[in-house]
Coordinates of N, CA and C in Angstrom, one line a residue:
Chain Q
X158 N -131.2 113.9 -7.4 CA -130.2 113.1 -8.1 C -130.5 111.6 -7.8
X159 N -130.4 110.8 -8.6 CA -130.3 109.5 -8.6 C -129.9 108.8 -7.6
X160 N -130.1 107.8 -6.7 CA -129.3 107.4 -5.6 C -129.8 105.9 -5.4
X161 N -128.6 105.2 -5.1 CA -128.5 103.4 -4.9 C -128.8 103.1 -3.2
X162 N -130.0 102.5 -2.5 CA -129.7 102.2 -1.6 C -129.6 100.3 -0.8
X163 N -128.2 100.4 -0.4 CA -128.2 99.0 -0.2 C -128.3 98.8 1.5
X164 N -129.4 99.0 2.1 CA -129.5 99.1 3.6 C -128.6 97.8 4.4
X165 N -128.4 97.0 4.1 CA -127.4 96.2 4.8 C -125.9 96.1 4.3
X166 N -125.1 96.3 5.3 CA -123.6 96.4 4.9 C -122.9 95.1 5.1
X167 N -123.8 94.2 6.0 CA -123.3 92.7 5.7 C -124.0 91.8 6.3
X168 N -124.5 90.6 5.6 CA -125.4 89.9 5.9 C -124.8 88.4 6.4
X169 N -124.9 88.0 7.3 CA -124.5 86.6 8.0 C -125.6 85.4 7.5
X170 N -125.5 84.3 7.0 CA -126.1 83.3 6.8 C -125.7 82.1 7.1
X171 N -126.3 81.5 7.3 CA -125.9 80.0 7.2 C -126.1 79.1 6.2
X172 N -124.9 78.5 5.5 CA -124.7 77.7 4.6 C -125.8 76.9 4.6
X173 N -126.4 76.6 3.2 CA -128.1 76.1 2.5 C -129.2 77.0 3.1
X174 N -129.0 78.0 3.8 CA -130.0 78.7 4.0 C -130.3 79.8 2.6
X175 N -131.8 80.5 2.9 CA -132.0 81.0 2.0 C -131.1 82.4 2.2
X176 N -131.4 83.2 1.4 CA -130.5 84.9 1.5 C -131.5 85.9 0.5
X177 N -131.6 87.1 1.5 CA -132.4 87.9 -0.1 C -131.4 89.2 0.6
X178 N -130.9 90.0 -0.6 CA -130.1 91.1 -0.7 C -130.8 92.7 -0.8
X179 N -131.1 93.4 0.1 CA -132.0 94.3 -0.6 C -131.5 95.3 -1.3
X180 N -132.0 96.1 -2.8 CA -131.3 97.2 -2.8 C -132.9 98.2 -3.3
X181 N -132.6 99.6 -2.4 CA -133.5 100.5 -3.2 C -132.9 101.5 -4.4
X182 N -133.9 102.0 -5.0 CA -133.2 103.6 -6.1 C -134.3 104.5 -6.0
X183 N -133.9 105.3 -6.1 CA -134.5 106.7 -6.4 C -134.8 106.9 -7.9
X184 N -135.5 107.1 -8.7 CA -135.5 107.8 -10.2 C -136.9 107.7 -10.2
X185 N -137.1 109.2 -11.5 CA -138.5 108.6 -11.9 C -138.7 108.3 -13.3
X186 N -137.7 107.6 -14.0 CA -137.7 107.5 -15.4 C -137.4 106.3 -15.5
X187 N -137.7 105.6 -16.4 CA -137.3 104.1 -17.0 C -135.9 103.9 -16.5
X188 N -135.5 102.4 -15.7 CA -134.1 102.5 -15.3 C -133.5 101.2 -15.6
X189 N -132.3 101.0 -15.9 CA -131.8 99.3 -16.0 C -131.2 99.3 -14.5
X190 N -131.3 98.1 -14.2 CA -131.0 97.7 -12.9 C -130.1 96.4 -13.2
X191 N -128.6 96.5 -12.4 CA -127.8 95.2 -12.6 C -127.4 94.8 -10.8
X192 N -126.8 93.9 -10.9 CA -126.1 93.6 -9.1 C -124.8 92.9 -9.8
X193 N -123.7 93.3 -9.6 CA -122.5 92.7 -9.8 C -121.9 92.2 -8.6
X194 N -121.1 91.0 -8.4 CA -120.8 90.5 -7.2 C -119.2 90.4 -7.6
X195 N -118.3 91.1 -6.7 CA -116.9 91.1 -6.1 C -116.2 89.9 -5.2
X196 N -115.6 88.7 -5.7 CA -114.9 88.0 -4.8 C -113.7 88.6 -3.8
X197 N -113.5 87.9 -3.1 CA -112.3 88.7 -2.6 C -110.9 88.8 -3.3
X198 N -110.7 89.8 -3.4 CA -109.6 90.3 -4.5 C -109.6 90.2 -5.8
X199 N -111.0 90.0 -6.1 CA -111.0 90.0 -7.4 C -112.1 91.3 -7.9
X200 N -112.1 91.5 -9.1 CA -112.9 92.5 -10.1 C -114.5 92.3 -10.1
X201 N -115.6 93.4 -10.9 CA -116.2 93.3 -10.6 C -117.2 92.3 -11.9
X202 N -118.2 91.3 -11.1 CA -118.0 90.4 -12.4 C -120.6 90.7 -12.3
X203 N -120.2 90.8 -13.8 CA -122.1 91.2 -13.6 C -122.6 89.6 -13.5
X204 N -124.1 90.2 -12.5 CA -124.3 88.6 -11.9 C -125.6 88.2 -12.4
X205 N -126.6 89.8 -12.9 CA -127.9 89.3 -13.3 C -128.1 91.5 -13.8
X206 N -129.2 91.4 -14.7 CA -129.7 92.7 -15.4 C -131.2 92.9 -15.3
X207 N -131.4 93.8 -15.2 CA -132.9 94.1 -15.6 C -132.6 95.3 -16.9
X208 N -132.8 94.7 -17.7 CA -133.2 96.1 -18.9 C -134.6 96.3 -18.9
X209 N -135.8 95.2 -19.4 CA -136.9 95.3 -20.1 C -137.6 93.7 -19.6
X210 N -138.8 93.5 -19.9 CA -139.5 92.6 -20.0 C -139.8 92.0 -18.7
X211 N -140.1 91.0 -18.5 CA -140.0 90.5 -17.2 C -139.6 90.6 -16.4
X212 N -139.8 91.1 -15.2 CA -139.8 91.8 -13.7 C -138.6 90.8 -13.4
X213 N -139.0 89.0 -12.8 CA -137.7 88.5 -12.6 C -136.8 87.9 -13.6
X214 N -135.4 88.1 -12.7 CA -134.3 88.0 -13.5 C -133.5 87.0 -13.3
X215 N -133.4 86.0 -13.7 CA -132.2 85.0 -13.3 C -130.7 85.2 -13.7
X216 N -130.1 85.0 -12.8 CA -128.3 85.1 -13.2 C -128.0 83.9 -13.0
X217 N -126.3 84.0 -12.8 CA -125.7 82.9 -13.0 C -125.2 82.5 -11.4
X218 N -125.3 81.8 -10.8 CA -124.9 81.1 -9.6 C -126.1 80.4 -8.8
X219 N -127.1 80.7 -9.9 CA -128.6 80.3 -9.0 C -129.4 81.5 -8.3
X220 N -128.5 82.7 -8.8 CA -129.1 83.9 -8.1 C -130.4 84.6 -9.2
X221 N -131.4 85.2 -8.2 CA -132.5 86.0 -9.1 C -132.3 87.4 -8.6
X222 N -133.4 88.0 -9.1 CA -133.5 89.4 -8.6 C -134.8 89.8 -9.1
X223 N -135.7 90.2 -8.4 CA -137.0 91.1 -8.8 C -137.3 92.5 -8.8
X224 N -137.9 93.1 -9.8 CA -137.9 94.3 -10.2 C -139.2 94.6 -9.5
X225 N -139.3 95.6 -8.6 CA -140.5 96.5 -8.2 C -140.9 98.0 -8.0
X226 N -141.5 98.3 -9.4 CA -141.2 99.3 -10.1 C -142.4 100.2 -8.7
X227 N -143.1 99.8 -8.2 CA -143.8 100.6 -7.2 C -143.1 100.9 -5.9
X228 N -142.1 99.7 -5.6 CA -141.4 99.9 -4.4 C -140.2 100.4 -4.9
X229 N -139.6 100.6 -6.1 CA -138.9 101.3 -6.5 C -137.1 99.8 -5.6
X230 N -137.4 98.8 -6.1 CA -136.5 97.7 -5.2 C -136.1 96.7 -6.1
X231 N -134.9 96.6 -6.1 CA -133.9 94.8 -7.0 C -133.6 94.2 -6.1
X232 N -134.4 93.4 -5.2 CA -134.2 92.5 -4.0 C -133.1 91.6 -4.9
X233 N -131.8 91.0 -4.1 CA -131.4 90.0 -5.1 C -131.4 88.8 -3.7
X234 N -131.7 87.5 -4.8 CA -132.1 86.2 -4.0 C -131.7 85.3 -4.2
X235 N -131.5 84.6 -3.6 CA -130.9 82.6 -3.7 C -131.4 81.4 -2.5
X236 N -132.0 80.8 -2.9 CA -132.6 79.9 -2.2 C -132.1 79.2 -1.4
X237 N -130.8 79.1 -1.1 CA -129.8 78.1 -0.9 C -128.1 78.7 -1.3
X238 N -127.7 79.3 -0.2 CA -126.6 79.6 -0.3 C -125.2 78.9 0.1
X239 N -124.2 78.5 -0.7 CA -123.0 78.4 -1.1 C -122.0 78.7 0.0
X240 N -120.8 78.0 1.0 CA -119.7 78.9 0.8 C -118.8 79.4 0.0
X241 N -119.0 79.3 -1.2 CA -118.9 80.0 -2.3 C -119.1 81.4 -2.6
X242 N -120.5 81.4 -2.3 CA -120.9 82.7 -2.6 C -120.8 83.9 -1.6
X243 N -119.6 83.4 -0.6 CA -118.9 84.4 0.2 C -118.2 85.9 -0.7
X244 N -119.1 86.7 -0.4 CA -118.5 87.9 -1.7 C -119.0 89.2 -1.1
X245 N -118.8 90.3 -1.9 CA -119.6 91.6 -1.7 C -120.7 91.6 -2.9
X246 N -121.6 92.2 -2.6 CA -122.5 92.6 -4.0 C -122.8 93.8 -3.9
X247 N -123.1 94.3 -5.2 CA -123.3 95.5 -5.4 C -124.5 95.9 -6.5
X248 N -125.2 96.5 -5.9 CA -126.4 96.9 -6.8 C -126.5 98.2 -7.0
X249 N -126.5 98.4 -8.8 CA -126.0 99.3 -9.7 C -127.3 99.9 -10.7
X250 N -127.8 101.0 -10.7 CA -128.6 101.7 -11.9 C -128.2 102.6 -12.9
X251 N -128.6 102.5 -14.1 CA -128.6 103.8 -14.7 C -130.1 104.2 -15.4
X252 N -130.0 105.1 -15.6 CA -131.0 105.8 -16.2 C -130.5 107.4 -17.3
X253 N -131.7 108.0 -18.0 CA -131.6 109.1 -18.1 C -131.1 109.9 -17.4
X254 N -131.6 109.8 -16.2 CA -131.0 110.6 -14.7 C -129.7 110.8 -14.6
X255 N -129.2 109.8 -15.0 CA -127.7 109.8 -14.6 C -127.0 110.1 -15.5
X256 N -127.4 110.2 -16.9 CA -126.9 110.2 -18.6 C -126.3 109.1 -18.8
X257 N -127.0 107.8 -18.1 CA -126.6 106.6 -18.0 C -125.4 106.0 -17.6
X258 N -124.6 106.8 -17.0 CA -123.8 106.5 -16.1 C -124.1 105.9 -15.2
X259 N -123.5 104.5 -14.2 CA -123.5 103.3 -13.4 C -123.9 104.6 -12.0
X260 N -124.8 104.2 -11.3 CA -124.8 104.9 -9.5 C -125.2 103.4 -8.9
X261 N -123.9 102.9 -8.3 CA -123.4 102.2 -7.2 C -124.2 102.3 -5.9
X262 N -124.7 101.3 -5.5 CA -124.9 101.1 -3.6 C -123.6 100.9 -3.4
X263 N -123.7 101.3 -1.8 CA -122.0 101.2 -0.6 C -122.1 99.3 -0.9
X264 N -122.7 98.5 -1.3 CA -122.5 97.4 -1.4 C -122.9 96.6 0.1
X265 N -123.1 95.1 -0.1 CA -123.4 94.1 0.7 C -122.2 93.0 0.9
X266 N -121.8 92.9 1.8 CA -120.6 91.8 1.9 C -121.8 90.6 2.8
X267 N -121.9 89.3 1.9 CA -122.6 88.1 2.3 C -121.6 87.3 2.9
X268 N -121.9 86.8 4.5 CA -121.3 86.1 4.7 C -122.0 84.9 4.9
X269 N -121.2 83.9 4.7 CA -121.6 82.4 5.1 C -120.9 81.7 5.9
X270 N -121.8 81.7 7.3 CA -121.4 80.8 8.0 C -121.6 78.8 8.1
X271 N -120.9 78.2 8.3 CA -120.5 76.7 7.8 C -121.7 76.1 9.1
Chain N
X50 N -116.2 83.3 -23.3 CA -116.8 84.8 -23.6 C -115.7 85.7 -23.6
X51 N -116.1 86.5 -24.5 CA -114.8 87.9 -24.8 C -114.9 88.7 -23.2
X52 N -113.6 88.9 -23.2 CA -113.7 89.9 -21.4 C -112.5 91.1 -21.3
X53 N -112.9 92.1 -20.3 CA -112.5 93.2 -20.2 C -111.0 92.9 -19.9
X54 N -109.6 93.4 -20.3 CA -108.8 92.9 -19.2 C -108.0 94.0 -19.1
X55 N -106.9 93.9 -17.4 CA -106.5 95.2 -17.3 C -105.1 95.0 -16.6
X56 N -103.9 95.4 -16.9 CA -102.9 95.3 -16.3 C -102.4 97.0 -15.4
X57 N -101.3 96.8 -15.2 CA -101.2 95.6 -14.3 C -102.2 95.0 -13.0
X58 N -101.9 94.2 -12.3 CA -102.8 93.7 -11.4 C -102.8 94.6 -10.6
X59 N -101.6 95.1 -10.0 CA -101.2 95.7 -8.6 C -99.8 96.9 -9.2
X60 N -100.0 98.0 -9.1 CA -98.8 98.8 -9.3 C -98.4 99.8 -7.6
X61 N -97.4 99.6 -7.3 CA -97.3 100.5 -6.6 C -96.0 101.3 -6.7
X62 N -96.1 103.0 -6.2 CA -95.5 103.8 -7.0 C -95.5 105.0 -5.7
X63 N -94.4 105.7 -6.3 CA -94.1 107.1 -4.8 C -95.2 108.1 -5.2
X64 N -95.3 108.8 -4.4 CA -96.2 110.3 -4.7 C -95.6 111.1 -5.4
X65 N -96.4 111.5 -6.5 CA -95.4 112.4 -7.8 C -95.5 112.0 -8.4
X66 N -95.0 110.8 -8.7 CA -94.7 109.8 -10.0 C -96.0 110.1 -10.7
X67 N -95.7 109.7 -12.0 CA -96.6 109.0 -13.2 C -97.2 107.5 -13.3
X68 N -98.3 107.4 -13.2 CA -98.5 106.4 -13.7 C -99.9 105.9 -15.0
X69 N -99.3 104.8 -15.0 CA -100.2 104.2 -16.5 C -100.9 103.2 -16.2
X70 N -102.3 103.1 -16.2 CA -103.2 101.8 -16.2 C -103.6 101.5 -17.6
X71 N -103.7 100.3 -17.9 CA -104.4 100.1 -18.8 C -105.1 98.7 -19.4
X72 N -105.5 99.2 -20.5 CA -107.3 98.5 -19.8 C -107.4 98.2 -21.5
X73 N -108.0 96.4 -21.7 CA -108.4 96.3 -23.6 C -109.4 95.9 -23.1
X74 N -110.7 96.8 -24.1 CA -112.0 96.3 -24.0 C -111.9 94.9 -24.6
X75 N -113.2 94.9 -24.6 CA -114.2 94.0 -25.7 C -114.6 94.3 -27.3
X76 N -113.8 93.7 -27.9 CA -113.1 94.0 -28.6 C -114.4 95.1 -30.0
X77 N -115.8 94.9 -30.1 CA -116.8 95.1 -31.0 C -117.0 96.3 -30.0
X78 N -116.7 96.4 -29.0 CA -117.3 97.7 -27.8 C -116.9 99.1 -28.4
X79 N -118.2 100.1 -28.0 CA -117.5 101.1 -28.5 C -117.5 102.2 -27.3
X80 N -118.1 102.2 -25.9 CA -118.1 103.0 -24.9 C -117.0 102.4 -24.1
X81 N -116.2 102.8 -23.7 CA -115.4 102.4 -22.6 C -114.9 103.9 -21.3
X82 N -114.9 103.1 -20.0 CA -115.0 103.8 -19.1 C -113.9 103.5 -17.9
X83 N -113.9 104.1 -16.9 CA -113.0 104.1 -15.9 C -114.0 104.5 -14.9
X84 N -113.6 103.5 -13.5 CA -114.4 103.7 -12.5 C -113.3 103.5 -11.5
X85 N -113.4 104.2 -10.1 CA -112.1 103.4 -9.1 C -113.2 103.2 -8.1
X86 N -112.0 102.8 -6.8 CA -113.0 102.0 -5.6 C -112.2 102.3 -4.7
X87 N -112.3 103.4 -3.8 CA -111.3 103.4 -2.8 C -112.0 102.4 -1.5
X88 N -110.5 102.0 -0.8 CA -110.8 100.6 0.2 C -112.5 101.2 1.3
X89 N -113.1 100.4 0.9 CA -114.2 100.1 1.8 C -115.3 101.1 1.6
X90 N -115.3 101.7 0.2 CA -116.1 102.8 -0.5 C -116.9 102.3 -1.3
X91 N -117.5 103.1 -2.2 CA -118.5 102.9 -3.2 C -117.8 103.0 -4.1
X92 N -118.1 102.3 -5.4 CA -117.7 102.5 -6.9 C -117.9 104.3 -7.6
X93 N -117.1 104.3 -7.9 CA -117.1 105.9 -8.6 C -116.9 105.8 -9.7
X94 N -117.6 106.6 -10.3 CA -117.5 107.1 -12.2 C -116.1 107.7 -12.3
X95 N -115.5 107.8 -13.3 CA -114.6 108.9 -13.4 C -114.3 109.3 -14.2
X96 N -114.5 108.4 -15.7 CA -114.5 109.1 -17.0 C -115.0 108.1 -18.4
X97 N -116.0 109.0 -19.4 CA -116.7 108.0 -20.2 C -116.0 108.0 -21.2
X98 N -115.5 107.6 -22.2 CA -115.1 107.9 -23.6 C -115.5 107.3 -24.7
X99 N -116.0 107.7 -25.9 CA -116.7 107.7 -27.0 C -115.9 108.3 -28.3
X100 N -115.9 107.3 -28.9 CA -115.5 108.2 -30.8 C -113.9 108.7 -30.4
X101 N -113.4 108.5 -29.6 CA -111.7 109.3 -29.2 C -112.1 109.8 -28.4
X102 N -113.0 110.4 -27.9 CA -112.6 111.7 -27.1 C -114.0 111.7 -25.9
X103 N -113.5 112.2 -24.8 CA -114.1 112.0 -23.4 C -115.7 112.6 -23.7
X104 N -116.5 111.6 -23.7 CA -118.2 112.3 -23.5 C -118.4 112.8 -22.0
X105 N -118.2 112.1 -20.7 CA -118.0 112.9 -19.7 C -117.2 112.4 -18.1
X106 N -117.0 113.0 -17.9 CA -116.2 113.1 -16.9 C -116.6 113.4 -15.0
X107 N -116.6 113.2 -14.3 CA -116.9 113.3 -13.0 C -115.9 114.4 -12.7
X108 N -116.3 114.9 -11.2 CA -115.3 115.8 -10.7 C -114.1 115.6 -10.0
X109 N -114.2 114.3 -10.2 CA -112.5 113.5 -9.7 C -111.4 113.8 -10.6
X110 N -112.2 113.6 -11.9 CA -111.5 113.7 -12.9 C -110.5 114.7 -13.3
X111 N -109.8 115.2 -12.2 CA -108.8 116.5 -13.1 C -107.9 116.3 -13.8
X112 N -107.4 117.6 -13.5 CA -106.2 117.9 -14.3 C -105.3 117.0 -13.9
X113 N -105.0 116.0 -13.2 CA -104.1 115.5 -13.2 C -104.0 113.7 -14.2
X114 N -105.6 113.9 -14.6 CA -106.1 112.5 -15.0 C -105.8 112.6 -16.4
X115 N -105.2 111.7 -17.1 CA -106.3 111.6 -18.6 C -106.5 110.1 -18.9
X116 N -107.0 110.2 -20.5 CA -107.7 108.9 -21.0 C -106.9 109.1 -22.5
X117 N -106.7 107.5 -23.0 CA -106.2 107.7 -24.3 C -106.7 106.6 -24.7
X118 N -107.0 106.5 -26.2 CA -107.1 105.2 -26.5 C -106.1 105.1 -27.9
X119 N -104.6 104.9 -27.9 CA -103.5 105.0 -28.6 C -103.4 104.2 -29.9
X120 N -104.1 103.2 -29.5 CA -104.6 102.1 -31.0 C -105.6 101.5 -30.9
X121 N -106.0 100.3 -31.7 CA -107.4 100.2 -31.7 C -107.5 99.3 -30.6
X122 N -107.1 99.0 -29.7 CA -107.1 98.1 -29.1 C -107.1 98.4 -27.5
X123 N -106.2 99.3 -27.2 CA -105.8 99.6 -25.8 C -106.2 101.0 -25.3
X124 N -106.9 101.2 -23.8 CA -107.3 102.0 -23.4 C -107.2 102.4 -22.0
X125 N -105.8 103.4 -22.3 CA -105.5 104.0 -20.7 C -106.2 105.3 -19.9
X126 N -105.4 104.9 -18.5 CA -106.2 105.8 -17.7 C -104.5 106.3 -17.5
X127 N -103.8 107.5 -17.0 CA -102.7 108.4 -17.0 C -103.2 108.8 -15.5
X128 N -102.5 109.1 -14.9 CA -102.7 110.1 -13.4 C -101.0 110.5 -13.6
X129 N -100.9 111.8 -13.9 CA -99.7 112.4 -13.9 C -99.1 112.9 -12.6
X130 N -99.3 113.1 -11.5 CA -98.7 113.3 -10.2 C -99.7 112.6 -9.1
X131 N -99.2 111.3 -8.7 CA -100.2 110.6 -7.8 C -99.8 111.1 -6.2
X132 N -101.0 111.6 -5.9 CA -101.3 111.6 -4.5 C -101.4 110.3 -3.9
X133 N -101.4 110.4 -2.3 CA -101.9 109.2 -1.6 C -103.5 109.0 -1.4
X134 N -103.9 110.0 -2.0 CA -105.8 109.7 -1.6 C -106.0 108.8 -3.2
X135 N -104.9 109.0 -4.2 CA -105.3 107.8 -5.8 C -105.4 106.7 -5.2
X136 N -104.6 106.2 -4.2 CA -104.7 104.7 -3.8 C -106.4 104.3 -3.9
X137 N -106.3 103.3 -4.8 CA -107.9 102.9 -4.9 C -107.6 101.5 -5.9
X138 N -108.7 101.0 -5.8 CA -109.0 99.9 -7.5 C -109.5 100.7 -8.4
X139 N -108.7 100.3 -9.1 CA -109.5 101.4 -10.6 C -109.8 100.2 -11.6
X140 N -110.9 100.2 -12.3 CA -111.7 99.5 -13.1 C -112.1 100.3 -14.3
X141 N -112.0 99.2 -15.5 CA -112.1 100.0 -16.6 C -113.0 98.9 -17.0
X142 N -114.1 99.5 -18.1 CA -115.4 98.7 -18.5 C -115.5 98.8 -19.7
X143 N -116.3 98.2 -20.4 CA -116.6 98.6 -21.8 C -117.8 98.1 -21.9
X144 N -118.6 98.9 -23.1 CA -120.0 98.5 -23.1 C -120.3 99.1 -24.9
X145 N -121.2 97.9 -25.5 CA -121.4 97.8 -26.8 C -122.7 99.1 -27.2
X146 N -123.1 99.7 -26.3 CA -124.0 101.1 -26.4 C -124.3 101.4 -25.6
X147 N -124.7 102.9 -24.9 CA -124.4 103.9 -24.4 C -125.2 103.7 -23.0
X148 N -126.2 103.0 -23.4 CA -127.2 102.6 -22.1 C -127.6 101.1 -21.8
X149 N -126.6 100.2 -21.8 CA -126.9 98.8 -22.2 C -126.2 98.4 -20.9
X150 N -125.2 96.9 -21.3 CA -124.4 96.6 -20.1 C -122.8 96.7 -20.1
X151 N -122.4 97.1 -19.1 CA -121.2 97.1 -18.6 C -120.4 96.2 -18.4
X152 N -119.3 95.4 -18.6 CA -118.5 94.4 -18.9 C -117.5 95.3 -18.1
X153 N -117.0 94.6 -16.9 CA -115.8 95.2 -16.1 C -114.3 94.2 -15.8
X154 N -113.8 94.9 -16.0 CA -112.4 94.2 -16.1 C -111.9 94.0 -14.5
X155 N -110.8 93.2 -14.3 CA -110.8 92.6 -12.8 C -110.1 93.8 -12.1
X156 N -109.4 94.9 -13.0 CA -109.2 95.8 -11.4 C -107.6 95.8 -11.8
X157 N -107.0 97.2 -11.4 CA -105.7 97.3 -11.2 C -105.9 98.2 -9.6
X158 N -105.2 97.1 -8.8 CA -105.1 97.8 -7.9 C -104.0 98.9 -7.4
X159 N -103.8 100.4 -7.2 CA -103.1 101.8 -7.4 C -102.9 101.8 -5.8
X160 N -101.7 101.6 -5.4 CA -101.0 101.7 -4.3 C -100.3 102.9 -4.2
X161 N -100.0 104.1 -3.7 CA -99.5 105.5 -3.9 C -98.7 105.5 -2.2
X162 N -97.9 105.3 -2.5 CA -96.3 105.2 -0.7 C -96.1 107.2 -0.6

């Protein structure tokens, strides 16, 4: 079965430092890859996609994400982190595998220390 | 940009009761879905629906759940006798084809006393 893994459950940084988010998956079929990021108390908002074409992916906050189809990994990245971007994220696949249904990592809560 | 939205924010309700979430896509969308989040969990599927009628369903999904989409516009989730393990976020999404992207709405959060 299909499976999201986000090996860290919360990451501490320091404000303008850099941050990379890792997530793995399991599949062996063509897969889209997204990372949605959760404020606190708020819904789940999409932050960057991989369908097709180009490995990296830029979203919106200044965040990327790289697709590595051998390490089977959507590292998500920002050069320079925000206290802002105090959030959870979550990195999400579908595929065939799943009959394209969303499979969720347990998620990353980023923190930023001042 | 056109976006998912979902009332109410926050419902809370006794065990037994009925309750109603509900969720308007985006409006050209034709897949819409239901996912919840119990506190400090993982996001869960719970039911797809396509053309009226449910394409598929997880094993959360019982007899106690349904899905309706009553006019063209609005698209509920029902839990006919709420337990205290429903307490969760429940999120409803929509997506313009079947393997594309997901557009999620902010969350009704399901308190169950």
């Amino acid at each position: 079965a299909q499976s999201v893994t986000q090996l860290d459950s919360q990451v501490p940084v320091f404000e303008e430092a850099p941050v990379e988010l890792r997530c793995n998956y399991s599949s062996s079929v063509s897969v889209y890859l997204f990372w949605y990021v959760q404020y606190p108390n708020q819904g789940l908002q999409l932050l960057l996609k991989y369908l097709s074409g180009s490995t990296l992916v830029k979203g919106i906050n200044g965040f990327e994400a790289e697709f590595n189809k051998s390490q089977t990994s959507f590292h998500l990245r920002k050069p320079s982190v925000h206290i802002s971007d105090t959030a959870e994220y979550f990195c999400a696949v579908s595929s065939s595998d799943s009959n394209y249904q969303l499979i969720w990592g347990a998620g990353t809560k980023l923190i930023i220390k001042p | 940009e056109p976006e998912v939205t979902q009332t109410p924010s926050h419902q809370v309700t006794q065990m037994g009761q009925e309750v109603i979430l509900r969720c308007v896509p985006i409006s050209n969308h034709l897949y819409f879905y239901w996912y919840r989040q119990i506190l400090g969990q993982k996001v869960e599927f719970l039911v797809s629906f396509y053309n009226n009628e449910i394409s598929e369903k997880s094993e959360i999904f019982d007899d106690q759940f349904s899905v309706e989409r009553p006019d063209g516009s609005n698209f509920t989730l029902k839990i006919r006798s709420t337990k205290l393990e429903d307490s969760a976020m429940y999120f409803c999404a929509s997506s313009a084809s079947r393997d594309r992207v997901w557009y999620f709405g902010p969350g009704t959060r399901l308190t169950v006393t």
